[in-house]
Short mmCIF file of C-alpha atoms in Angstrom, two decimals:
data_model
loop_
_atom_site.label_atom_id
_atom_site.label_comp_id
_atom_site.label_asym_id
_atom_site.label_seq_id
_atom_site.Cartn_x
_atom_site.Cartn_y
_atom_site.Cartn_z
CA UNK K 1 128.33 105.40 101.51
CA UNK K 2 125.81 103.33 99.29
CA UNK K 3 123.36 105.43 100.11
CA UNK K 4 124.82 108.25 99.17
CA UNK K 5 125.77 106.70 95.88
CA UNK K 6 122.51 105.99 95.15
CA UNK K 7 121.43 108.97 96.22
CA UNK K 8 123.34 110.49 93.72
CA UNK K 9 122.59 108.46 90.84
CA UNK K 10 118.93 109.23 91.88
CA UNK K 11 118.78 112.77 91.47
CA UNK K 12 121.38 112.17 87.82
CA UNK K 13 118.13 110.24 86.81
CA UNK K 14 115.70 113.13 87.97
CA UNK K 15 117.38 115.80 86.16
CA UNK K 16 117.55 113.99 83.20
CA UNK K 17 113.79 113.53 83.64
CA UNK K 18 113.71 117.12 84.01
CA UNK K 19 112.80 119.64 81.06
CA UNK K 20 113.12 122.57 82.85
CA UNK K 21 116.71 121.65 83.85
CA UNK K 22 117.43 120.55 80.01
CA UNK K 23 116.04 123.66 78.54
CA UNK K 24 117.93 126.09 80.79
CA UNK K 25 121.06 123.87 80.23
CA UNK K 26 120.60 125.09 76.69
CA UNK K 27 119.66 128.54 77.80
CA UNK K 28 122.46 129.62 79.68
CA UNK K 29 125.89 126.83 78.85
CA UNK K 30 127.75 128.48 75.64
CA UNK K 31 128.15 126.72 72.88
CA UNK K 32 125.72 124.02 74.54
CA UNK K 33 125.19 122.38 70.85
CA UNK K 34 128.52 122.34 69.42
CA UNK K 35 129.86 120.33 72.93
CA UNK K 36 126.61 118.28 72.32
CA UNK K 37 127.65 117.10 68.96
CA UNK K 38 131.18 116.81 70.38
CA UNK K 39 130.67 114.25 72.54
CA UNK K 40 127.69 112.04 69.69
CA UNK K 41 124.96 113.16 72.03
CA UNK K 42 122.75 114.54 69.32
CA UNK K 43 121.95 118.30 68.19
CA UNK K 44 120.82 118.89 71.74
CA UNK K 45 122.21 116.43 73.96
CA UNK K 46 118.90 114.37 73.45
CA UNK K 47 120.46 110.61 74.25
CA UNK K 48 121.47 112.23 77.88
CA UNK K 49 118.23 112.94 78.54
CA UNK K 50 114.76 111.10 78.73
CA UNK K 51 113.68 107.29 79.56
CA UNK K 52 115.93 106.13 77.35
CA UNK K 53 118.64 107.88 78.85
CA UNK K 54 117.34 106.81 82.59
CA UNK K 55 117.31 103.10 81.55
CA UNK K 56 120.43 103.29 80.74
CA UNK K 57 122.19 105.10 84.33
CA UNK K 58 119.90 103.16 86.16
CA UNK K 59 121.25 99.32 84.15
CA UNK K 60 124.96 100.72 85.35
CA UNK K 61 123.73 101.23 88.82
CA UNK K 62 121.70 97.70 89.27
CA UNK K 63 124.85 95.96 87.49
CA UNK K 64 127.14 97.79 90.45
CA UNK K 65 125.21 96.81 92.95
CA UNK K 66 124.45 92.98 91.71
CA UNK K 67 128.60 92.59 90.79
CA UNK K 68 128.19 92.88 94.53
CA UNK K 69 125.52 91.00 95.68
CA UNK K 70 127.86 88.04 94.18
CA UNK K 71 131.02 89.04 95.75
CA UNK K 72 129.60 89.23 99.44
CA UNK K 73 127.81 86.21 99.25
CA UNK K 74 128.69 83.40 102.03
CA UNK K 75 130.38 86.26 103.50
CA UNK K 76 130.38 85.44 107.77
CA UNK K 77 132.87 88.43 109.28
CA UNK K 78 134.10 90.93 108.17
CA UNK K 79 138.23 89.82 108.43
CA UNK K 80 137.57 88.09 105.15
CA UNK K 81 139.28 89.67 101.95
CA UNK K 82 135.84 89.90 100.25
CA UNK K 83 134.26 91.81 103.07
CA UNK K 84 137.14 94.53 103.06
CA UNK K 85 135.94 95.24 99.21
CA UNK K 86 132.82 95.65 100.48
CA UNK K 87 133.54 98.08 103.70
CA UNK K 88 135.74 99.92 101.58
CA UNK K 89 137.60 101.30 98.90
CA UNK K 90 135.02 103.74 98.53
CA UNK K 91 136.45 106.20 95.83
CA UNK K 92 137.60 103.21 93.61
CA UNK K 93 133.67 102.06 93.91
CA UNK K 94 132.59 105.63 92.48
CA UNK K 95 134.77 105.28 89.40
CA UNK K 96 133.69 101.80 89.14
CA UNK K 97 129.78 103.04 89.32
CA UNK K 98 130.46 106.02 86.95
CA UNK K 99 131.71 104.10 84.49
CA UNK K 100 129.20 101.27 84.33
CA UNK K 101 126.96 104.30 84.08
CA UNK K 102 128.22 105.58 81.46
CA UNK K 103 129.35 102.80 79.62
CA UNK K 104 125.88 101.94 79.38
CA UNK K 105 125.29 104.29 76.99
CA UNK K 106 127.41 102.30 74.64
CA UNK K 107 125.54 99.09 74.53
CA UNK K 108 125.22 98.30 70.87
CA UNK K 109 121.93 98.02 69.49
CA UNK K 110 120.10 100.29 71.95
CA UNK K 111 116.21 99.46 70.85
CA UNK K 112 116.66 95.68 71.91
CA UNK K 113 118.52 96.70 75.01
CA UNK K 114 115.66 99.07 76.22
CA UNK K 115 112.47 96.49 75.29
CA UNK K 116 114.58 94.15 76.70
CA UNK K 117 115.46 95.74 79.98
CA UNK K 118 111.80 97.08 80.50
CA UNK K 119 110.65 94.19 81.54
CA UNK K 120 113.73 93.22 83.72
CA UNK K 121 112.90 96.96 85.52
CA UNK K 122 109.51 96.10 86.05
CA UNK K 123 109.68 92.60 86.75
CA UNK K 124 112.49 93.84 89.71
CA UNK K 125 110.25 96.96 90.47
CA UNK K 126 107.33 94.81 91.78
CA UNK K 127 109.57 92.47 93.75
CA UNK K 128 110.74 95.20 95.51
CA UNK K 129 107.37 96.27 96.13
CA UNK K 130 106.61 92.91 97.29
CA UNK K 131 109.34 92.05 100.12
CA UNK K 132 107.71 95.70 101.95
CA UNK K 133 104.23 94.18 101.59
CA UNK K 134 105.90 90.85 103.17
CA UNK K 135 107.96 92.84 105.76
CA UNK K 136 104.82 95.21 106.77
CA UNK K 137 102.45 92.05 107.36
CA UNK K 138 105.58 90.73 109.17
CA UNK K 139 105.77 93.89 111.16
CA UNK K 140 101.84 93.61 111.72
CA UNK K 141 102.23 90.04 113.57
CA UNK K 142 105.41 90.95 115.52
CA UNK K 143 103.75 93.71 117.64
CA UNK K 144 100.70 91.74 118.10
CA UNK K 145 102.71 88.66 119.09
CA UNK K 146 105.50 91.17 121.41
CA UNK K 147 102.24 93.21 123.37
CA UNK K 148 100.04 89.69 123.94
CA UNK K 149 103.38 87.97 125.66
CA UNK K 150 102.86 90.89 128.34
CA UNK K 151 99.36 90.30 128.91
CA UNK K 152 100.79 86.54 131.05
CA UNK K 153 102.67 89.00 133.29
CA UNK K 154 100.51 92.34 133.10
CA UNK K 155 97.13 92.98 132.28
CA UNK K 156 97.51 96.62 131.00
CA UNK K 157 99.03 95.28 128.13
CA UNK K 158 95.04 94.43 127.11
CA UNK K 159 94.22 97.96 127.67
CA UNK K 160 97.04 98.57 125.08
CA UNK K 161 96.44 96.54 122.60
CA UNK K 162 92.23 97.75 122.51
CA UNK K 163 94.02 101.41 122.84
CA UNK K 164 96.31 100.82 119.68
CA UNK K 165 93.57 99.03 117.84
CA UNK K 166 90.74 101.57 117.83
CA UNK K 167 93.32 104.01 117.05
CA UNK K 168 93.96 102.26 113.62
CA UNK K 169 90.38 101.62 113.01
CA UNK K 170 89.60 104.69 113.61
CA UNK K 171 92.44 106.40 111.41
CA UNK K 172 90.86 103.73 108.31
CA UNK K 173 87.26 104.28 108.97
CA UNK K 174 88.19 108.24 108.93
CA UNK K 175 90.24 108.20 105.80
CA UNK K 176 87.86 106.33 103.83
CA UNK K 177 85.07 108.87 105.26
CA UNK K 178 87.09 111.57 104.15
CA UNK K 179 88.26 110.42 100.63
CA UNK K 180 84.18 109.46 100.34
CA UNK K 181 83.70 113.26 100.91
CA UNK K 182 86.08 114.88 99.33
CA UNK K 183 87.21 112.65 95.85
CA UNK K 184 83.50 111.36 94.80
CA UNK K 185 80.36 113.45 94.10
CA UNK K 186 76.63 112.92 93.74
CA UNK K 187 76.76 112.40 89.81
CA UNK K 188 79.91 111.26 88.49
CA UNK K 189 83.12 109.44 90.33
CA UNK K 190 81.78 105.88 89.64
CA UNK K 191 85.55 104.52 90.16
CA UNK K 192 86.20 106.34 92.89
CA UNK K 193 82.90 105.21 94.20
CA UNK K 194 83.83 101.79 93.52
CA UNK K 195 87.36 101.43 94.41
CA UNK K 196 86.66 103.07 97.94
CA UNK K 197 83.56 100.08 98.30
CA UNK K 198 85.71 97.98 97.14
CA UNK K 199 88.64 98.68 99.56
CA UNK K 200 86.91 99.67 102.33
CA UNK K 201 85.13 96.36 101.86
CA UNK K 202 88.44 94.04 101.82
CA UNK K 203 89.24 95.82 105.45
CA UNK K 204 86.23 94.49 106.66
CA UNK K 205 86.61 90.93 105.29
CA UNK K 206 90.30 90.91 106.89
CA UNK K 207 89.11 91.94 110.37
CA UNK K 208 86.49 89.18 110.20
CA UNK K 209 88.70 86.62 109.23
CA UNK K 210 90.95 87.47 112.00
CA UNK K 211 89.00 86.50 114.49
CA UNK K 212 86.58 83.88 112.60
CA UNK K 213 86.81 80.64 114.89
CA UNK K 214 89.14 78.23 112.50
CA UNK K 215 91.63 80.78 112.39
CA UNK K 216 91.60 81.77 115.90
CA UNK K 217 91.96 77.81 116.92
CA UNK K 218 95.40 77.42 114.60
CA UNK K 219 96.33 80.72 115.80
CA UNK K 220 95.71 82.08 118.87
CA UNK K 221 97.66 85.04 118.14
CA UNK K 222 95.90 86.59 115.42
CA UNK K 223 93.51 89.42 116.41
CA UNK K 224 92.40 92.86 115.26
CA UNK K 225 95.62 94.86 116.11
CA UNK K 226 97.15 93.28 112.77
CA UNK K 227 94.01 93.37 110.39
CA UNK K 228 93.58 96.92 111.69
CA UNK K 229 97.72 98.03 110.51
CA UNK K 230 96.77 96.25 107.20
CA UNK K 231 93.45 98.08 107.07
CA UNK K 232 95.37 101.84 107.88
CA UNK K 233 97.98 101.00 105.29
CA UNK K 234 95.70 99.73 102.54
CA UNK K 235 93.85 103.47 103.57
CA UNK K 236 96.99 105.37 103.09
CA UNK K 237 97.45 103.00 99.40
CA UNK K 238 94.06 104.10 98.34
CA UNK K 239 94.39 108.14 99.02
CA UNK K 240 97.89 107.59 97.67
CA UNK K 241 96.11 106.12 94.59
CA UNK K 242 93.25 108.41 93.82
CA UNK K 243 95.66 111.36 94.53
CA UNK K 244 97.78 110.01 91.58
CA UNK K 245 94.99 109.55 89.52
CA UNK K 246 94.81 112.19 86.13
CA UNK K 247 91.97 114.37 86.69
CA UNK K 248 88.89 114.39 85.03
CA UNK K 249 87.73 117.59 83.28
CA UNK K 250 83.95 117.97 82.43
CA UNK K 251 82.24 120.68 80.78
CA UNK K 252 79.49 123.18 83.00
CA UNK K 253 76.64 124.23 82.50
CA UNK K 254 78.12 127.74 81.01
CA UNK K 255 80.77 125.58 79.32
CA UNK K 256 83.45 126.11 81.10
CA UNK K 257 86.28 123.13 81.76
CA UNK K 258 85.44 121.87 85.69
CA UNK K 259 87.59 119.36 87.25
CA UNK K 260 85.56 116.97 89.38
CA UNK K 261 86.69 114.03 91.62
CA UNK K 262 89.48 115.83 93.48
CA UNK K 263 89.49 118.24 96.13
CA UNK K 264 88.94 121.99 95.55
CA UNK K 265 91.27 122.73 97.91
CA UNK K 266 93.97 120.63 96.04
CA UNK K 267 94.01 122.31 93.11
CA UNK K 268 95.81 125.31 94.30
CA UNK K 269 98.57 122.93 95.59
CA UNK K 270 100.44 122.52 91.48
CA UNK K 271 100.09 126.40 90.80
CA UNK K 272 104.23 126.35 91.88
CA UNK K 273 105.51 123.16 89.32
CA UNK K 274 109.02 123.26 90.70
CA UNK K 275 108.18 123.58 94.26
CA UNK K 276 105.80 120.48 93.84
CA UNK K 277 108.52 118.84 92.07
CA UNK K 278 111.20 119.51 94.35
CA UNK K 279 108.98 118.43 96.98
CA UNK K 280 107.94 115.48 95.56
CA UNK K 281 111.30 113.89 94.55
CA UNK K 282 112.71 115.13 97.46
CA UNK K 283 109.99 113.22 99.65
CA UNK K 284 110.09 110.00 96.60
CA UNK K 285 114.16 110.09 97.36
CA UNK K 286 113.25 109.64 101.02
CA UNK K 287 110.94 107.07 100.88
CA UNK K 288 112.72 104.67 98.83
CA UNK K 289 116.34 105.19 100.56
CA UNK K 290 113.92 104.53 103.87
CA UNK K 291 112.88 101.13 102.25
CA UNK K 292 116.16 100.08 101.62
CA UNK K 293 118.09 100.98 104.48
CA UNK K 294 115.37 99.06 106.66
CA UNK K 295 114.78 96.22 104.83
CA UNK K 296 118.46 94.72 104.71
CA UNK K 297 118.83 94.69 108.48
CA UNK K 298 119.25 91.27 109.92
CA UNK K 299 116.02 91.38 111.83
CA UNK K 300 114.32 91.83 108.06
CA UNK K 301 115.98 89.32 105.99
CA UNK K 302 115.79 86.71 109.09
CA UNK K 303 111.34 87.52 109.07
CA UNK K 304 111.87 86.82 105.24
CA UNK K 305 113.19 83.39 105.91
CA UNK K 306 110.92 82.63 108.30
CA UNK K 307 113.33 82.62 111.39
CA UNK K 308 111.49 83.78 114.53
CA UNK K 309 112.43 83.71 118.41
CA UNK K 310 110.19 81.64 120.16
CA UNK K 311 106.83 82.72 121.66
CA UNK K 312 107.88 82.12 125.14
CA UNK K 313 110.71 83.84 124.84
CA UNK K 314 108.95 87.23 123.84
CA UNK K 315 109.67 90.39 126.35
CA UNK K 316 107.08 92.54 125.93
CA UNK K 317 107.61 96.27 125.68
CA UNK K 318 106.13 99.46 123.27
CA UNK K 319 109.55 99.98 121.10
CA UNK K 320 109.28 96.02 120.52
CA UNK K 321 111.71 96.19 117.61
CA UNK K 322 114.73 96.51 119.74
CA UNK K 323 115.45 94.24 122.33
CA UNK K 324 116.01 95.97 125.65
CA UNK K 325 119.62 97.66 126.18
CA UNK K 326 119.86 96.86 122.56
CA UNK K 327 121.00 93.60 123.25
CA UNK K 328 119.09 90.09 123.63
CA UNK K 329 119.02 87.78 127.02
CA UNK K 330 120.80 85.22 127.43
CA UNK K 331 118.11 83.29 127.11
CA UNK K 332 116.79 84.70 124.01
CA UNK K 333 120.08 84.55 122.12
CA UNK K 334 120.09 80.77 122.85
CA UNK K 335 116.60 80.13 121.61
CA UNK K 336 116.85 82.10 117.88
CA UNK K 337 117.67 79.90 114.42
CA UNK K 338 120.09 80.99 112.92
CA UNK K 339 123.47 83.65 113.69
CA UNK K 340 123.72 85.83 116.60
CA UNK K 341 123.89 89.49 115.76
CA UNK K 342 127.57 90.79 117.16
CA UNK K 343 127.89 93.99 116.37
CA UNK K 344 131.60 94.81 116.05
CA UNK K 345 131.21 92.12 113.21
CA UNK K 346 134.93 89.82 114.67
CA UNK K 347 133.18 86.99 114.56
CA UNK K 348 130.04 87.77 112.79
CA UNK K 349 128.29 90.81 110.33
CA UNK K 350 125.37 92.81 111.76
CA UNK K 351 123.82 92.56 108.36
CA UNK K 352 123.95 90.28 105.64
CA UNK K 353 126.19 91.80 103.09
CA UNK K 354 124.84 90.05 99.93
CA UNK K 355 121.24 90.56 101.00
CA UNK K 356 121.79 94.47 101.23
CA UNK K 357 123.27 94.53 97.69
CA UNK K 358 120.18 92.17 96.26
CA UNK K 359 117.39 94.92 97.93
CA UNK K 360 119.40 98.17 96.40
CA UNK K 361 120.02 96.29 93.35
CA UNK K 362 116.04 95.70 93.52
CA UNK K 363 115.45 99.43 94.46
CA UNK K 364 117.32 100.50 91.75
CA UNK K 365 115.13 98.81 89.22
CA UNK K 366 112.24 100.20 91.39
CA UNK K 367 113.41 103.97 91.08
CA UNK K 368 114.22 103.25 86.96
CA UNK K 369 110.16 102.76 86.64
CA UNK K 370 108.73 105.09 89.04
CA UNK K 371 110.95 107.88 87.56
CA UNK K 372 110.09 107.11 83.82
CA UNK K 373 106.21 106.44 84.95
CA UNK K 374 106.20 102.73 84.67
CA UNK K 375 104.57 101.89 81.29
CA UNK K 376 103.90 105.20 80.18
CA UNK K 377 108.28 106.26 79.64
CA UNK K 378 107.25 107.73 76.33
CA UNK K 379 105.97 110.94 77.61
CA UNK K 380 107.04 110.98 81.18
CA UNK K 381 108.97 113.43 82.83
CA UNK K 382 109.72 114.92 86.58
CA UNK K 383 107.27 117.77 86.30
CA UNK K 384 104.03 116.37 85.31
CA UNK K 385 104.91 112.74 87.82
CA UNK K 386 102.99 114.23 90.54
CA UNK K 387 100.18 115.69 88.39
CA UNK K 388 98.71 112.39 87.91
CA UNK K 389 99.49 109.24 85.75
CA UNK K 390 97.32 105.85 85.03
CA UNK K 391 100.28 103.39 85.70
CA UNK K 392 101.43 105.17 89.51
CA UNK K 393 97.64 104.98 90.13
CA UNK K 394 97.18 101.13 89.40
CA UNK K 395 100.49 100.37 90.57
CA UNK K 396 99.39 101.48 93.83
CA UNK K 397 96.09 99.83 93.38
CA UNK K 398 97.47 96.56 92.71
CA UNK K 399 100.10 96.79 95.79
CA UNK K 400 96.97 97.72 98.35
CA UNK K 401 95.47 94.13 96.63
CA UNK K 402 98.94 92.23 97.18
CA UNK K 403 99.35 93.34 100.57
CA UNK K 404 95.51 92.19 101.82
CA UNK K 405 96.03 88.72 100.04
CA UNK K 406 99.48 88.59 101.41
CA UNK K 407 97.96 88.93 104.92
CA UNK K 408 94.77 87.02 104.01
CA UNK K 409 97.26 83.97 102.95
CA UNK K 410 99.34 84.17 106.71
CA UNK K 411 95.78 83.93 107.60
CA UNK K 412 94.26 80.99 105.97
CA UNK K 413 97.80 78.82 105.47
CA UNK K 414 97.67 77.24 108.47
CA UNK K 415 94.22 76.07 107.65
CA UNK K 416 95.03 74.69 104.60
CA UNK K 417 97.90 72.74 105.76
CA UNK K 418 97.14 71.55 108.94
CA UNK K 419 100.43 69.25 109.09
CA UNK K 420 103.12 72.33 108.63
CA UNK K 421 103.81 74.50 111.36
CA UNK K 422 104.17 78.02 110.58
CA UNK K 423 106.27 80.80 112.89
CA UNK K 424 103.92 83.47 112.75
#
């Protein structure tokens, strides 16, 4: 049901990025100006649509969902009164969210508000970024950690782990190929040039740290199988980025306007602007809602707190992020920090309640910039996001950067503090 709340809110902010959807509002509702001016809109409805108009939903929606990120908090089953309030009441919780959405719109002096709460948005936006860089170089460790317990027991888990390995190298080494081919040319494409050395570059400093000597000695676990997820992922970051980069027009030799740097084939792909944008949001909507809904399970929020079940207690096995039966052993149970997970919550909640308010409370902030284009709001809107914008491009840049120093730092920690023992 919070999903589908912010779901909703989600596409509200959408079509009020949308001109298309404004202009055949106008079109086709009668007396579409008088009603307008009826409710203090503007001439055209203009305050209902736009950034502006997007800050303002998506402050009502991170207020809902941080009210409740304080009400849940200490909350340990769910017999308590503040955990009924949270599992339901559902229609109540609409109204409530509709009208912090719309009473938004009446915050007195609106300039202030929207300067103000830029920064908040963006300041939110990267954190969210952030905790799935954290969780993915979590994620990285855990398999490489689950597979090498089975080696003790079984050596085909070796041939797995080289299997699974060259299969990620591979996929980096070929997308960078590719993106070399297809997104720089002979003359011309100097950043592209340079961000693709530059990346491809920082793969090949990970993998070698990986298995340098001092790191090897404080942690026998480390090995290629994480460097090489990091490596894919930063590969997937940097196509992600040069495909949201604007495109550069030069003129021919007959002087003619000739878009270079991109694919030929790609430029047939925006001829259709609202399939693309359907698409697109459709697939944005997805993502993020993904994000969310994985990152406030208990397995998540323990990794970002640093609880982990001990390395002798690891059962191997290819879907290692459920335990077997979808329960733990005994043993395994009894050898985790902190709270069993029970999962008809009587004496304890699958998930922490507070935690899953704090990540959509984060994601909304997140949605609030990518919708209005991060730092360029002024002319943004739904059609032209996925033609290309400078602040998605470096956005994405500077997460592919986080996520290598984020793994780089797991890395070199233990080196330079020798004294503190670290879980992963």
């Amino acid at each position: 049901m919070y999903a589908l709340y912010f779901i909703l809110v989600v596409v509200l902010c959408c079509i009020m990025m949308s001109t298309t959807v404004a202009h055949k509002m106008k079109e086709h509702i009668p007396f579409f100006e008088d009603m307008c001016k009826g409710i203090k809109a503007g001439d055209t409805c203009e305050k209902l649509v736009g950034y502006s108009a997007v800050y303002r939903v998506c402050f009502g929606m991170a207020c809902f969902f941080f009210i409740f990120c304080l009400l849940t908090l200490k909350i340990n089953n769910s017999k308590s009164c503040r955990a009924h309030i949270h599992n339901g009441f559902w229609f109540f919780k609409l109204l409530l969210l509709g009208a912090m959405c719309s009473g938004a719109f009446f915050i007195p002096d609106q300039d202030t508000f929207l300067n103000a709460w830029r920064y908040v948005g963006a300041v939110g936006g990267f954190l969210f970024i952030g905790i799935q860089l954290l969780l993915l170089v979590e994620f990285a460790h855990k398999w490489n950690k689950n597979w090498t317990a089975g080696t003790a027991s079984n050596k085909l888990w070796y041939a797995s782990l080289a299997l699974v390995t060259l299969i990620m190298y591979s996929i980096a080494t070929g997308g960078l190929v590719l993106m070399a081919v297809f997104y720089t040319q002979k003359d011309g494409c100097m950043e592209n040039k340079i961000l693709l050395g530059v990346n491809g570059g920082l793969c090949v400093l990970i993998s070698l740290v990986a298995i340098s000597p001092c790191v090897q000695n404080r942690q026998p676990h480390s090995g290629l199988l994480q460097s090489g997820v990091i490596s894919c992922y930063v590969t997937y970051l940097t196509f992600s980025a040069l495909s949201s980069k604007p495109a550069e027009v030069v003129l021919d030799e007959h002087g003619k306007n000739v878009t270079i740097c991109v694919p030929d084939f790609g430029q047939d792909l925006y001829r259709d602007e609202n399939l693309v944008t359907i698409l697109g949001t459709s697939l944005l909507i997805g993502c993020i809602l993904y994000s969310c809904l994985t990152s406030t399970t208990r397995s998540s929020s323990d990794a970002l707190q640093g609880r982990y079940a001990a390395p002798e207690l690891e059962i191997a096995r290819c879907c290692f992020c459920f335990s077997p039966g979808g329960e733990d052993t005994e043993e395994q149970q009894q050898g985790k920090e902190g709270p069993r997970v029970i999962y008809d919550e009587k004496k304890g909640t699958v998930y922490i309640y507070s935690y899953f308010h704090f990540v959509f409370f984060l994601a909304s902030l997140y949605v609030m910039m990518t919708v209005t284009n991060w730092f360029n709001y002024e002319s943004a809107n739904i059609e032209s996001f996925f033609s290309g914008s400078w602040s998605i491009f470096w956005v994405k840049m500077a997460s592919c950067w986080i996520c290598v120093l984020l793994y780089l730092c797991t890395l070199v920690a233990p080196l330079c503090c020798p004294t503190r023992e670290f879980s992963v």
